[in-house]
Amino acid sequence: MVSSMMPQERFTMYQGLIVMRKFLFVGIVFAALLHFMLHIFVQKKTVSTLPTDSLKELKTCYNEKFRLILNMSEIEPFLCGNFRKQSVDLGTNKLDLPYGTHRGERFLDMALKKLPKCSLPDEIKNISCKKCIVVGNGGVLRNSTLGKKIDSYDVIIRMNDGPVLGYEEDVGQKTTFRLCYPESIFSDTLHYDPNTTVVLMMFKPHDAKWLAEVLMNRRVSTYGFWRKPALNLIYQPHQLRVLNPFIMRQVSKNILNFPTVFPKTEKPKHPTTGIIAITLAFHMCNEVHIAGFKYNLTSLNSTLHYYGNDTMSVMAQNEYHNVSAEQMFLRELVDQHTITNLT
Ligand SMILES: *[C@@H]1O[C@H](CO)[C@@H](O)[C@H](O)[C@H]1NC(C)=O
Ligand SMILES: *[C@@H]1O[C@H](CO)[C@@H](O)[C@H](O)[C@H]1NC(C)=O
Ligand SMILES: *[C@@H]1O[C@H](CO)[C@@H](O)[C@H](O)[C@H]1NC(C)=O
Ligand SMILES: *[C@@H]1O[C@H](CO)[C@@H](O)[C@H](O)[C@H]1NC(C)=O
Ligand SMILES: *[C@@H]1O[C@H](CO)[C@@H](O)[C@H](O)[C@H]1NC(C)=O
Ligand SMILES: *[C@@H]1O[C@H](CO)[C@@H](O)[C@H](O)[C@H]1NC(C)=O
Ligand SMILES: *[C@@H]1O[C@H](CO)[C@@H](O)[C@H](O)[C@H]1NC(C)=O
Ligand SMILES: *[C@@H]1O[C@H](CO)[C@@H](O)[C@H](O)[C@H]1NC(C)=O
């Protein structure tokens, strides 16, 4: 090709190359400078807002896809005694519960003082690249015989009162984390597991009040709950964490694109525990698999959970969630091989 060119053409091409190299050089220097500046900026930001150890633990093994979904925000997943500062840094101090701490501060202060830990449990901290499974409560797990497989993961996340007892064959028996709220936490010691860390979600000021009351062994006021909350705590304080509301905000805003205000005629939509659990997993895991998340909303007679007799109609009637939006999001993640679905 080159040999068939006229000499003049060769000359201009040579000149062009020199010019191009100059551009390239300037470009590289500029990019390097930009990278350097961004690096400093990001580091500064990270250091100033997120000073504690548990974050460093989280940073040991990243999954880039999860970071993109979370919009690069690296935060502490659980609230600590200094949650007021955590909230100011994240801007959640100005938002009412459930997506902020406003209107819950007083009781959160009382409750968090009673919790000795706000970091990941030691056994989990030590695993640098965590392979996690989030076990939904879906009826699809019935007769799945996935128990052994589920128990083989580093971190097993379950939700609400989805039992292990009696369902080991299908859902496994280990539970690393269990996400719940006052109306869904186990209160029967039959279900007690000393190896579980319970992650409490605070949806309303009453939930923070409840937590303060059960931790201080006070009489629990059942006013303001949509179902009778647990009146006693079967877990030890070191087994409890409070989910950072910022994570729920991420689910609602970045993942499900819920509006921040709903018209008065409509029930405000909140994410389900399942999608919150998956988002929490994105914060701390390197690999995330899911099971028990398939819901067929058109099949109203099918069983909702792998336990009990509720049917899909219960979920379809729930105006506080948008299950189809969540299913769409999950399908996308599975199609893009961001997560793996076992069921
Ligand atoms: C992602 O984070 C940036 C900077 O923190 C923010 O400006 C942007 O609005 C966020 N995007 C979404 C979708 O929340
Ligand atoms: C975690 O690792 C540290 C040192 O690497 C060790 O001292 C500690 O016993 C480990 N903890 C658990 C619970 O495995
Ligand atoms: C599960 O297996 C049991 C016993 O084999 C059977 O009676 C039941 O119908 C099965 N349930 C489902 C949902 O397939
Ligand atoms: C809790 O973990 C310990 C140590 O791994 C194990 O020996 C024990 O069987 C576990 N208990 C339950 C109830 O899973
Ligand atoms: C959902 O259930 C309906 C009715 O039972 C059935 O026709 C449809 O194929 C199911 N969809 C999926 C995705 O399983
Ligand atoms: C659903 O269950 C109800 C009552 O058990 C029954 O009348 C109805 O025919 C069932 N529908 C379907 C599609 O199976
Ligand atoms: C579910 O229904 C079966 C059969 O009608 C019944 O034996 C069982 O006690 C019910 N389970 C619950 C949790 O209500
Ligand atoms: C649920 O989410 C989907 C997808 O974002 C949206 O099209 C639909 O209108 C929502 N449904 C309700 C009841 O808000």
GROMACS .gro file of C-alpha atoms and ligand atoms in nm:
model
  455
    1MET     CA    1   0.000   0.000   0.000
    2VAL     CA    2   0.256   0.255   0.115
    3SER     CA    3   0.499   0.174  -0.169
    4SER     CA    4   0.238   0.258  -0.430
    5MET     CA    5   0.197   0.611  -0.298
    6MET     CA    6   0.343   0.917  -0.466
    7PRO     CA    7   0.647   1.061  -0.276
    8GLN     CA    8   0.454   1.377  -0.193
    9GLU     CA    9   0.172   1.176  -0.043
   10ARG     CA   10   0.425   0.988   0.170
   11PHE     CA   11   0.568   1.317   0.289
   12THR     CA   12   0.235   1.461   0.395
   13MET     CA   13   0.147   1.135   0.568
   14TYR     CA   14   0.473   1.152   0.761
   15GLN     CA   15   0.398   1.509   0.865
   16GLY     CA   16   0.050   1.405   0.963
   17LEU     CA   17   0.191   1.134   1.184
   18ILE     CA   18   0.413   1.382   1.367
   19VAL     CA   19   0.119   1.612   1.426
   20MET     CA   20  -0.090   1.320   1.540
   21ARG     CA   21   0.181   1.210   1.783
   22LYS     CA   22   0.192   1.559   1.929
   23PHE     CA   23  -0.182   1.552   1.978
   24LEU     CA   24  -0.160   1.210   2.129
   25PHE     CA   25   0.110   1.321   2.368
   26VAL     CA   26  -0.085   1.626   2.481
   27GLY     CA   27  -0.392   1.407   2.513
   28ILE     CA   28  -0.214   1.153   2.731
   29VAL     CA   29  -0.065   1.421   2.955
   30PHE     CA   30  -0.407   1.580   2.992
   31ALA     CA   31  -0.574   1.249   3.071
   32ALA     CA   32  -0.306   1.167   3.326
   33LEU     CA   33  -0.355   1.504   3.492
   34LEU     CA   34  -0.730   1.461   3.498
   35HIS     CA   35  -0.695   1.114   3.641
   36PHE     CA   36  -0.461   1.246   3.909
   37MET     CA   37  -0.697   1.527   4.001
   38LEU     CA   38  -1.000   1.301   4.010
   39HIS     CA   39  -0.808   1.056   4.222
   40ILE     CA   40  -0.727   1.322   4.477
   41PHE     CA   41  -1.084   1.448   4.469
   42VAL     CA   42  -1.232   1.101   4.520
   43GLN     CA   43  -0.982   1.014   4.792
   44LYS     CA   44  -1.045   1.338   4.971
   45LYS     CA   45  -1.417   1.283   4.954
   46THR     CA   46  -1.389   0.924   5.073
   47VAL     CA   47  -1.157   1.011   5.357
   48SER     CA   48  -1.358   1.306   5.476
   49THR     CA   49  -1.697   1.138   5.474
   50LEU     CA   50  -1.621   0.773   5.541
   51PRO     CA   51  -1.346   0.729   5.791
   52THR     CA   52  -1.407   0.392   5.953
   53ASP     CA   53  -1.271   0.043   5.921
   54SER     CA   54  -1.576  -0.136   5.792
   55LEU     CA   55  -1.551   0.056   5.468
   56LYS     CA   56  -1.196  -0.060   5.412
   57GLU     CA   57  -1.316  -0.414   5.462
   58LEU     CA   58  -1.574  -0.362   5.193
   59LYS     CA   59  -1.320  -0.222   4.952
   60THR     CA   60  -1.096  -0.526   4.938
   61CYS     CA   61  -1.282  -0.689   4.650
   62TYR     CA   62  -1.491  -0.487   4.409
   63ASN     CA   63  -1.732  -0.592   4.143
   64GLU     CA   64  -1.736  -0.309   3.889
   65LYS     CA   65  -2.089  -0.386   3.769
   66PHE     CA   66  -2.227  -0.352   4.121
   67ARG     CA   67  -2.042  -0.023   4.166
   68LEU     CA   68  -2.208   0.112   3.854
   69ILE     CA   69  -2.554   0.011   3.974
   70LEU     CA   70  -2.482   0.180   4.307
   71ASN     CA   71  -2.357   0.489   4.125
   72MET     CA   72  -2.013   0.451   4.284
   73SER     CA   73  -2.139   0.546   4.626
   74GLU     CA   74  -1.935   0.365   4.884
   75ILE     CA   75  -2.107   0.381   5.215
   76GLU     CA   76  -2.125   0.200   5.540
   77PRO     CA   77  -2.419  -0.038   5.518
   78PHE     CA   78  -2.518  -0.010   5.884
   79LEU     CA   79  -2.583   0.283   6.112
   80CYS     CA   80  -2.337   0.340   6.395
   81GLY     CA   81  -2.358   0.539   6.717
   82ASN     CA   82  -2.238   0.841   6.521
   83PHE     CA   83  -2.523   0.801   6.272
   84ARG     CA   84  -2.601   1.173   6.288
   85LYS     CA   85  -2.269   1.248   6.123
   86GLN     CA   86  -2.314   0.957   5.880
   87SER     CA   87  -2.653   1.102   5.786
   88VAL     CA   88  -2.526   1.457   5.740
   89ASP     CA   89  -2.252   1.328   5.509
   90LEU     CA   90  -2.502   1.136   5.299
   91GLY     CA   91  -2.776   1.398   5.313
   92THR     CA   92  -3.016   1.150   5.472
   93ASN     CA   93  -3.051   1.368   5.784
   94LYS     CA   94  -3.293   1.590   5.596
   95LEU     CA   95  -3.518   1.309   5.478
   96ASP     CA   96  -3.792   1.151   5.688
   97LEU     CA   97  -3.780   0.778   5.753
   98PRO     CA   98  -3.769   0.543   5.567
   99TYR     CA   99  -3.514   0.694   5.329
  100GLY     CA  100  -3.352   0.919   5.586
  101THR     CA  101  -3.315   0.939   5.962
  102HIS     CA  102  -3.526   1.250   6.020
  103ARG     CA  103  -3.804   1.201   6.277
  104GLY     CA  104  -3.629   0.889   6.406
  105GLU     CA  105  -3.314   1.043   6.556
  106ARG     CA  106  -3.419   1.046   6.918
  107PHE     CA  107  -3.505   0.675   6.928
  108LEU     CA  108  -3.214   0.580   6.703
  109ASP     CA  109  -2.984   0.752   6.952
  110MET     CA  110  -3.128   0.545   7.234
  111ALA     CA  111  -3.124   0.220   7.035
  112LEU     CA  112  -2.781   0.248   6.874
  113LYS     CA  113  -2.622   0.316   7.212
  114LYS     CA  114  -2.732  -0.036   7.307
  115LEU     CA  115  -2.579  -0.201   7.000
  116PRO     CA  116  -2.211  -0.291   7.052
  117LYS     CA  117  -2.133  -0.335   6.681
  118CYS     CA  118  -2.209  -0.168   6.351
  119SER     CA  119  -1.957  -0.341   6.126
  120LEU     CA  120  -1.974  -0.671   5.942
  121PRO     CA  121  -1.947  -0.977   6.167
  122ASP     CA  122  -1.584  -1.093   6.209
  123GLU     CA  123  -1.631  -1.424   6.026
  124ILE     CA  124  -1.756  -1.232   5.723
  125LYS     CA  125  -1.496  -0.955   5.739
  126ASN     CA  126  -1.224  -1.213   5.694
  127ILE     CA  127  -1.352  -1.334   5.358
  128SER     CA  128  -1.210  -1.086   5.107
  129CYS     CA  129  -1.412  -1.183   4.798
  130LYS     CA  130  -1.752  -1.285   4.916
  131LYS     CA  131  -1.978  -1.510   4.718
  132CYS     CA  132  -2.330  -1.436   4.834
  133ILE     CA  133  -2.675  -1.576   4.783
  134VAL     CA  134  -2.993  -1.385   4.852
  135VAL     CA  135  -3.274  -1.627   4.928
  136GLY     CA  136  -3.618  -1.484   4.852
  137ASN     CA  137  -3.929  -1.636   5.007
  138GLY     CA  138  -4.093  -1.726   4.675
  139GLY     CA  139  -4.304  -2.038   4.631
  140VAL     CA  140  -4.070  -2.142   4.352
  141LEU     CA  141  -3.839  -2.281   4.623
  142ARG     CA  142  -4.091  -2.550   4.719
  143ASN     CA  143  -3.943  -2.891   4.639
  144SER     CA  144  -3.640  -2.722   4.482
  145THR     CA  145  -3.387  -2.935   4.681
  146LEU     CA  146  -3.151  -2.635   4.665
  147GLY     CA  147  -3.069  -2.651   5.037
  148LYS     CA  148  -2.715  -2.791   5.008
  149LYS     CA  149  -2.628  -2.557   4.725
  150ILE     CA  150  -2.755  -2.253   4.919
  151ASP     CA  151  -2.556  -2.351   5.229
  152SER     CA  152  -2.236  -2.362   5.021
  153TYR     CA  153  -2.213  -1.982   4.979
  154ASP     CA  154  -1.991  -1.757   5.195
  155VAL     CA  155  -2.281  -1.531   5.283
  156ILE     CA  156  -2.645  -1.634   5.292
  157ILE     CA  157  -2.899  -1.353   5.313
  158ARG     CA  158  -3.259  -1.428   5.404
  159MET     CA  159  -3.553  -1.207   5.472
  160ASN     CA  160  -3.836  -1.146   5.711
  161ASP     CA  161  -3.983  -1.456   5.871
  162GLY     CA  162  -3.891  -1.699   5.595
  163PRO     CA  163  -3.823  -2.010   5.805
  164VAL     CA  164  -3.532  -2.249   5.779
  165LEU     CA  165  -3.671  -2.495   6.030
  166GLY     CA  166  -3.854  -2.770   5.846
  167TYR     CA  167  -3.747  -2.645   5.501
  168GLU     CA  168  -3.374  -2.724   5.514
  169GLU     CA  169  -3.385  -2.950   5.211
  170ASP     CA  170  -3.518  -2.673   4.986
  171VAL     CA  171  -3.374  -2.354   5.136
  172GLY     CA  172  -3.072  -2.465   5.342
  173GLN     CA  173  -3.010  -2.411   5.711
  174LYS     CA  174  -2.745  -2.139   5.739
  175THR     CA  175  -2.834  -1.771   5.768
  176THR     CA  176  -2.562  -1.505   5.771
  177PHE     CA  177  -2.792  -1.204   5.748
  178ARG     CA  178  -3.164  -1.174   5.791
  179LEU     CA  179  -3.333  -0.849   5.688
  180CYS     CA  180  -3.649  -0.766   5.872
  181TYR     CA  181  -3.862  -0.502   6.043
  182PRO     CA  182  -4.056  -0.507   6.373
  183GLU     CA  183  -4.358  -0.676   6.215
  184SER     CA  184  -4.153  -0.949   6.049
  185ILE     CA  185  -3.875  -1.038   6.295
  186PHE     CA  186  -3.889  -1.382   6.459
  187SER     CA  187  -4.007  -1.370   6.819
  188ASP     CA  188  -4.020  -1.747   6.879
  189THR     CA  189  -3.690  -1.889   7.010
  190LEU     CA  190  -3.758  -2.195   6.794
  191HIS     CA  191  -3.614  -1.992   6.509
  192TYR     CA  192  -3.313  -1.858   6.698
  193ASP     CA  193  -2.978  -1.894   6.521
  194PRO     CA  194  -2.667  -1.770   6.707
  195ASN     CA  195  -2.480  -1.730   6.376
  196THR     CA  196  -2.726  -1.484   6.226
  197THR     CA  197  -2.687  -1.108   6.211
  198VAL     CA  198  -3.025  -0.939   6.192
  199VAL     CA  199  -3.041  -0.627   5.976
  200LEU     CA  200  -3.332  -0.409   6.077
  201MET     CA  201  -3.498  -0.177   5.830
  202MET     CA  202  -3.658   0.133   5.976
  203PHE     CA  203  -3.964   0.232   5.778
  204LYS     CA  204  -4.130   0.467   6.027
  205PRO     CA  205  -4.052   0.646   6.353
  206HIS     CA  206  -4.245   0.374   6.542
  207ASP     CA  207  -3.989   0.119   6.423
  208ALA     CA  208  -3.704   0.314   6.584
  209LYS     CA  209  -3.915   0.356   6.897
  210TRP     CA  210  -3.981  -0.019   6.900
  211LEU     CA  211  -3.610  -0.097   6.872
  212ALA     CA  212  -3.526   0.133   7.161
  213GLU     CA  213  -3.802  -0.026   7.370
  214VAL     CA  214  -3.706  -0.391   7.310
  215LEU     CA  215  -3.337  -0.314   7.368
  216MET     CA  216  -3.411  -0.139   7.695
  217ASN     CA  217  -3.650  -0.415   7.803
  218ARG     CA  218  -3.933  -0.167   7.821
  219ARG     CA  219  -4.293  -0.251   7.753
  220VAL     CA  220  -4.342  -0.239   7.378
  221SER     CA  221  -4.614  -0.012   7.252
  222THR     CA  222  -4.792  -0.184   6.964
  223TYR     CA  223  -4.959   0.135   6.846
  224GLY     CA  224  -4.876   0.242   6.492
  225PHE     CA  225  -4.794  -0.096   6.336
  226TRP     CA  226  -4.978  -0.261   6.051
  227ARG     CA  227  -4.931  -0.600   6.215
  228LYS     CA  228  -4.844  -0.684   6.574
  229PRO     CA  229  -4.468  -0.635   6.613
  230ALA     CA  230  -4.244  -0.870   6.813
  231LEU     CA  231  -4.282  -0.795   7.183
  232ASN     CA  232  -3.951  -0.950   7.277
  233LEU     CA  233  -3.612  -0.988   7.119
  234ILE     CA  234  -3.476  -1.341   7.074
  235TYR     CA  235  -3.141  -1.208   6.945
  236GLN     CA  236  -2.843  -1.072   7.139
  237PRO     CA  237  -2.761  -0.702   7.087
  238HIS     CA  238  -2.432  -0.793   6.914
  239GLN     CA  239  -2.638  -0.975   6.649
  240LEU     CA  240  -2.834  -0.663   6.551
  241ARG     CA  241  -2.760  -0.393   6.295
  242VAL     CA  242  -2.969  -0.107   6.160
  243LEU     CA  243  -2.969  -0.072   5.782
  244ASN     CA  244  -2.840   0.261   5.657
  245PRO     CA  245  -3.149   0.431   5.504
  246PHE     CA  246  -2.926   0.548   5.222
  247ILE     CA  247  -2.940   0.195   5.082
  248MET     CA  248  -3.321   0.203   5.068
  249ARG     CA  249  -3.298   0.541   4.903
  250GLN     CA  250  -3.063   0.397   4.641
  251VAL     CA  251  -3.310   0.119   4.565
  252SER     CA  252  -3.604   0.355   4.538
  253LYS     CA  253  -3.432   0.633   4.347
  254ASN     CA  254  -3.158   0.477   4.136
  255ILE     CA  255  -3.287   0.124   4.086
  256LEU     CA  256  -3.666   0.136   4.076
  257ASN     CA  257  -3.695   0.503   3.977
  258PHE     CA  258  -3.981   0.564   4.215
  259PRO     CA  259  -4.091   0.927   4.234
  260THR     CA  260  -3.998   1.105   4.558
  261VAL     CA  261  -4.351   1.233   4.610
  262PHE     CA  262  -4.669   1.043   4.538
  263PRO     CA  263  -5.010   1.198   4.469
  264LYS     CA  264  -5.243   1.190   4.773
  265THR     CA  265  -5.469   0.940   4.598
  266GLU     CA  266  -5.190   0.686   4.561
  267LYS     CA  267  -5.011   0.474   4.821
  268PRO     CA  268  -4.643   0.563   4.839
  269LYS     CA  269  -4.440   0.280   4.684
  270HIS     CA  270  -4.159   0.120   4.878
  271PRO     CA  271  -3.910  -0.143   4.766
  272THR     CA  272  -3.964  -0.498   4.892
  273THR     CA  273  -3.728  -0.652   5.145
  274GLY     CA  274  -3.602  -0.876   4.865
  275ILE     CA  275  -3.473  -0.599   4.642
  276ILE     CA  276  -3.325  -0.418   4.943
  277ALA     CA  277  -3.143  -0.738   5.039
  278ILE     CA  278  -3.000  -0.772   4.687
  279THR     CA  279  -2.881  -0.410   4.697
  280LEU     CA  280  -2.718  -0.469   5.036
  281ALA     CA  281  -2.542  -0.768   4.878
  282PHE     CA  282  -2.408  -0.540   4.600
  283HIS     CA  283  -2.247  -0.332   4.874
  284MET     CA  284  -2.058  -0.616   5.036
  285CYS     CA  285  -2.026  -0.903   4.793
  286ASN     CA  286  -1.811  -0.975   4.494
  287GLU     CA  287  -2.058  -1.216   4.342
  288VAL     CA  288  -2.434  -1.227   4.396
  289HIS     CA  289  -2.669  -1.515   4.322
  290ILE     CA  290  -3.041  -1.520   4.395
  291ALA     CA  291  -3.303  -1.789   4.454
  292GLY     CA  292  -3.673  -1.774   4.529
  293PHE     CA  293  -3.736  -1.446   4.349
  294LYS     CA  294  -3.970  -1.561   4.076
  295TYR     CA  295  -4.322  -1.428   4.113
  296ASN     CA  296  -4.591  -1.482   3.854
  297LEU     CA  297  -4.844  -1.210   3.923
  298THR     CA  298  -5.091  -1.340   3.665
  299SER     CA  299  -5.114  -1.677   3.837
  300LEU     CA  300  -5.310  -1.555   4.139
  301ASN     CA  301  -5.376  -1.903   4.281
  302SER     CA  302  -5.012  -2.008   4.294
  303THR     CA  303  -4.846  -2.015   4.634
  304LEU     CA  304  -4.672  -1.694   4.727
  305HIS     CA  305  -4.409  -1.833   4.966
  306TYR     CA  306  -4.228  -2.162   5.010
  307TYR     CA  307  -4.402  -2.181   5.348
  308GLY     CA  308  -4.760  -2.118   5.457
  309ASN     CA  309  -5.071  -2.091   5.241
  310ASP     CA  310  -5.072  -1.732   5.114
  311THR     CA  311  -5.136  -1.704   4.744
  312MET     CA  312  -5.004  -1.465   4.485
  313SER     CA  313  -5.324  -1.257   4.514
  314VAL     CA  314  -5.189  -1.124   4.848
  315MET     CA  315  -4.886  -0.980   4.670
  316ALA     CA  316  -5.085  -0.858   4.371
  317GLN     CA  317  -5.312  -0.661   4.606
  318ASN     CA  318  -5.021  -0.500   4.790
  319GLU     CA  319  -5.028  -0.140   4.682
  320TYR     CA  320  -4.711  -0.046   4.867
  321HIS     CA  321  -4.481  -0.235   4.632
  322ASN     CA  322  -4.429  -0.241   4.259
  323VAL     CA  323  -4.332  -0.602   4.207
  324SER     CA  324  -4.339  -0.582   3.828
  325ALA     CA  325  -4.083  -0.301   3.833
  326GLU     CA  326  -3.860  -0.514   4.057
  327GLN     CA  327  -3.900  -0.822   3.839
  328MET     CA  328  -3.806  -0.619   3.532
  329PHE     CA  329  -3.491  -0.492   3.702
  330LEU     CA  330  -3.392  -0.842   3.814
  331ARG     CA  331  -3.453  -0.989   3.470
  332GLU     CA  332  -3.223  -0.725   3.323
  333LEU     CA  333  -2.949  -0.806   3.573
  334VAL     CA  334  -2.978  -1.177   3.497
  335ASP     CA  335  -2.975  -1.116   3.119
  336GLN     CA  336  -2.660  -0.905   3.155
  337HIS     CA  337  -2.496  -1.175   3.370
  338THR     CA  338  -2.459  -0.928   3.656
  339ILE     CA  339  -2.629  -1.174   3.889
  340THR     CA  340  -2.716  -1.544   3.861
  341ASN     CA  341  -3.065  -1.672   3.930
  342LEU     CA  342  -3.087  -2.027   4.065
  343THR     CA  343  -3.465  -2.056   4.031
  344LIG     C1  344  -2.478   0.964   4.075
  344LIG     O1  345  -2.390   1.036   4.156
  344LIG     C2  346  -2.364   1.167   4.107
  344LIG     C3  347  -2.257   1.231   4.193
  344LIG     O2  348  -2.258   1.183   4.324
  344LIG     C4  349  -2.495   1.247   4.109
  344LIG     O3  350  -2.471   1.377   4.059
  344LIG     C5  351  -2.596   1.177   4.019
  344LIG     O4  352  -2.720   1.243   4.027
  344LIG     C6  353  -2.613   1.035   4.065
  344LIG     N1  354  -2.699   0.963   3.971
  344LIG     C7  355  -2.811   0.903   4.009
  344LIG     C8  356  -2.886   0.831   3.903
  344LIG     O5  357  -2.851   0.906   4.124
  345LIG     C1  358  -1.003  -1.299   6.114
  345LIG     O1  359  -0.868  -1.282   6.074
  345LIG     C2  360  -0.785  -1.237   6.179
  345LIG     C3  361  -0.644  -1.212   6.124
  345LIG     O2  362  -0.641  -1.223   5.986
  345LIG     C4  363  -0.782  -1.342   6.289
  345LIG     O3  364  -0.702  -1.295   6.395
  345LIG     C5  365  -0.923  -1.366   6.341
  345LIG     O4  366  -0.924  -1.470   6.435
  345LIG     C6  367  -1.017  -1.401   6.227
  345LIG     N1  368  -1.152  -1.406   6.279
  345LIG     C7  369  -1.241  -1.498   6.245
  345LIG     C8  370  -1.372  -1.491   6.313
  345LIG     O5  371  -1.219  -1.585   6.162
  346LIG     C1  372  -4.358  -3.128   4.667
  346LIG     O1  373  -4.333  -3.263   4.690
  346LIG     C2  374  -4.436  -3.326   4.765
  346LIG     C3  375  -4.390  -3.467   4.799
  346LIG     O2  376  -4.312  -3.520   4.698
  346LIG     C4  377  -4.565  -3.324   4.684
  346LIG     O3  378  -4.669  -3.384   4.757
  346LIG     C5  379  -4.602  -3.179   4.654
  346LIG     O4  380  -4.714  -3.173   4.570
  346LIG     C6  381  -4.486  -3.106   4.588
  346LIG     N1  382  -4.520  -2.965   4.583
  346LIG     C7  383  -4.501  -2.891   4.474
  346LIG     C8  384  -4.537  -2.746   4.486
  346LIG     O5  385  -4.456  -2.938   4.371
  347LIG     C1  386  -2.295  -2.175   6.416
  347LIG     O1  387  -2.161  -2.176   6.368
  347LIG     C2  388  -2.079  -2.271   6.434
  347LIG     C3  389  -1.937  -2.250   6.384
  347LIG     O2  390  -1.933  -2.242   6.246
  347LIG     C4  391  -2.132  -2.411   6.405
  347LIG     O3  392  -2.052  -2.506   6.469
  347LIG     C5  393  -2.276  -2.421   6.454
  347LIG     O4  394  -2.330  -2.543   6.418
  347LIG     C6  395  -2.360  -2.309   6.394
  347LIG     N1  396  -2.492  -2.310   6.454
  347LIG     C7  397  -2.604  -2.311   6.384
  347LIG     C8  398  -2.731  -2.314   6.460
  347LIG     O5  399  -2.605  -2.306   6.261
  348LIG     C1  400  -4.780  -1.718   3.476
  348LIG     O1  401  -4.902  -1.783   3.502
  348LIG     C2  402  -4.991  -1.786   3.392
  348LIG     C3  403  -5.123  -1.845   3.439
  348LIG     O2  404  -5.105  -1.953   3.523
  348LIG     C4  405  -4.926  -1.868   3.280
  348LIG     O3  406  -5.009  -1.870   3.168
  348LIG     C5  407  -4.791  -1.800   3.243
  348LIG     O4  408  -4.723  -1.879   3.148
  348LIG     C6  409  -4.703  -1.785   3.365
  348LIG     N1  410  -4.586  -1.705   3.329
  348LIG     C7  411  -4.462  -1.741   3.361
  348LIG     C8  412  -4.354  -1.650   3.318
  348LIG     O5  413  -4.437  -1.846   3.418
  349LIG     C1  414  -5.838  -2.014   4.220
  349LIG     O1  415  -5.892  -2.062   4.342
  349LIG     C2  416  -6.029  -2.038   4.357
  349LIG     C3  417  -6.072  -2.081   4.497
  349LIG     O2  418  -5.985  -2.176   4.552
  349LIG     C4  419  -6.105  -2.116   4.247
  349LIG     O3  420  -6.242  -2.089   4.259
  349LIG     C5  421  -6.053  -2.067   4.112
  349LIG     O4  422  -6.114  -2.143   4.009
  349LIG     C6  423  -5.904  -2.082   4.102
  349LIG     N1  424  -5.857  -2.021   3.979
  349LIG     C7  425  -5.766  -2.076   3.900
  349LIG     C8  426  -5.726  -2.001   3.778
  349LIG     O5  427  -5.715  -2.184   3.926
  350LIG     C1  428  -5.208  -2.463   5.496
  350LIG     O1  429  -5.313  -2.544   5.448
  350LIG     C2  430  -5.303  -2.680   5.487
  350LIG     C3  431  -5.411  -2.757   5.417
  350LIG     O2  432  -5.531  -2.686   5.409
  350LIG     C4  433  -5.315  -2.686   5.640
  350LIG     O3  434  -5.304  -2.821   5.682
  350LIG     C5  435  -5.203  -2.605   5.701
  350LIG     O4  436  -5.215  -2.601   5.843
  350LIG     C6  437  -5.204  -2.463   5.649
  350LIG     N1  438  -5.084  -2.396   5.692
  350LIG     C7  439  -5.084  -2.278   5.751
  350LIG     C8  440  -4.952  -2.222   5.792
  350LIG     O5  441  -5.186  -2.214   5.766
  351LIG     C1  442  -4.462  -0.012   3.826
  351LIG     O1  443  -4.343   0.009   3.756
  351LIG     C2  444  -4.358   0.002   3.616
  351LIG     C3  445  -4.220   0.011   3.555
  351LIG     O2  446  -4.144   0.114   3.609
  351LIG     C4  447  -4.448   0.116   3.572
  351LIG     O3  448  -4.467   0.109   3.431
  351LIG     C5  449  -4.583   0.100   3.642
  351LIG     O4  450  -4.665   0.210   3.610
  351LIG     C6  451  -4.566   0.093   3.792
  351LIG     N1  452  -4.692   0.059   3.853
  351LIG     C7  453  -4.744   0.131   3.953
  351LIG     C8  454  -4.873   0.082   4.005
  351LIG     O5  455  -4.688   0.228   3.998
   0.00000   0.00000   0.00000
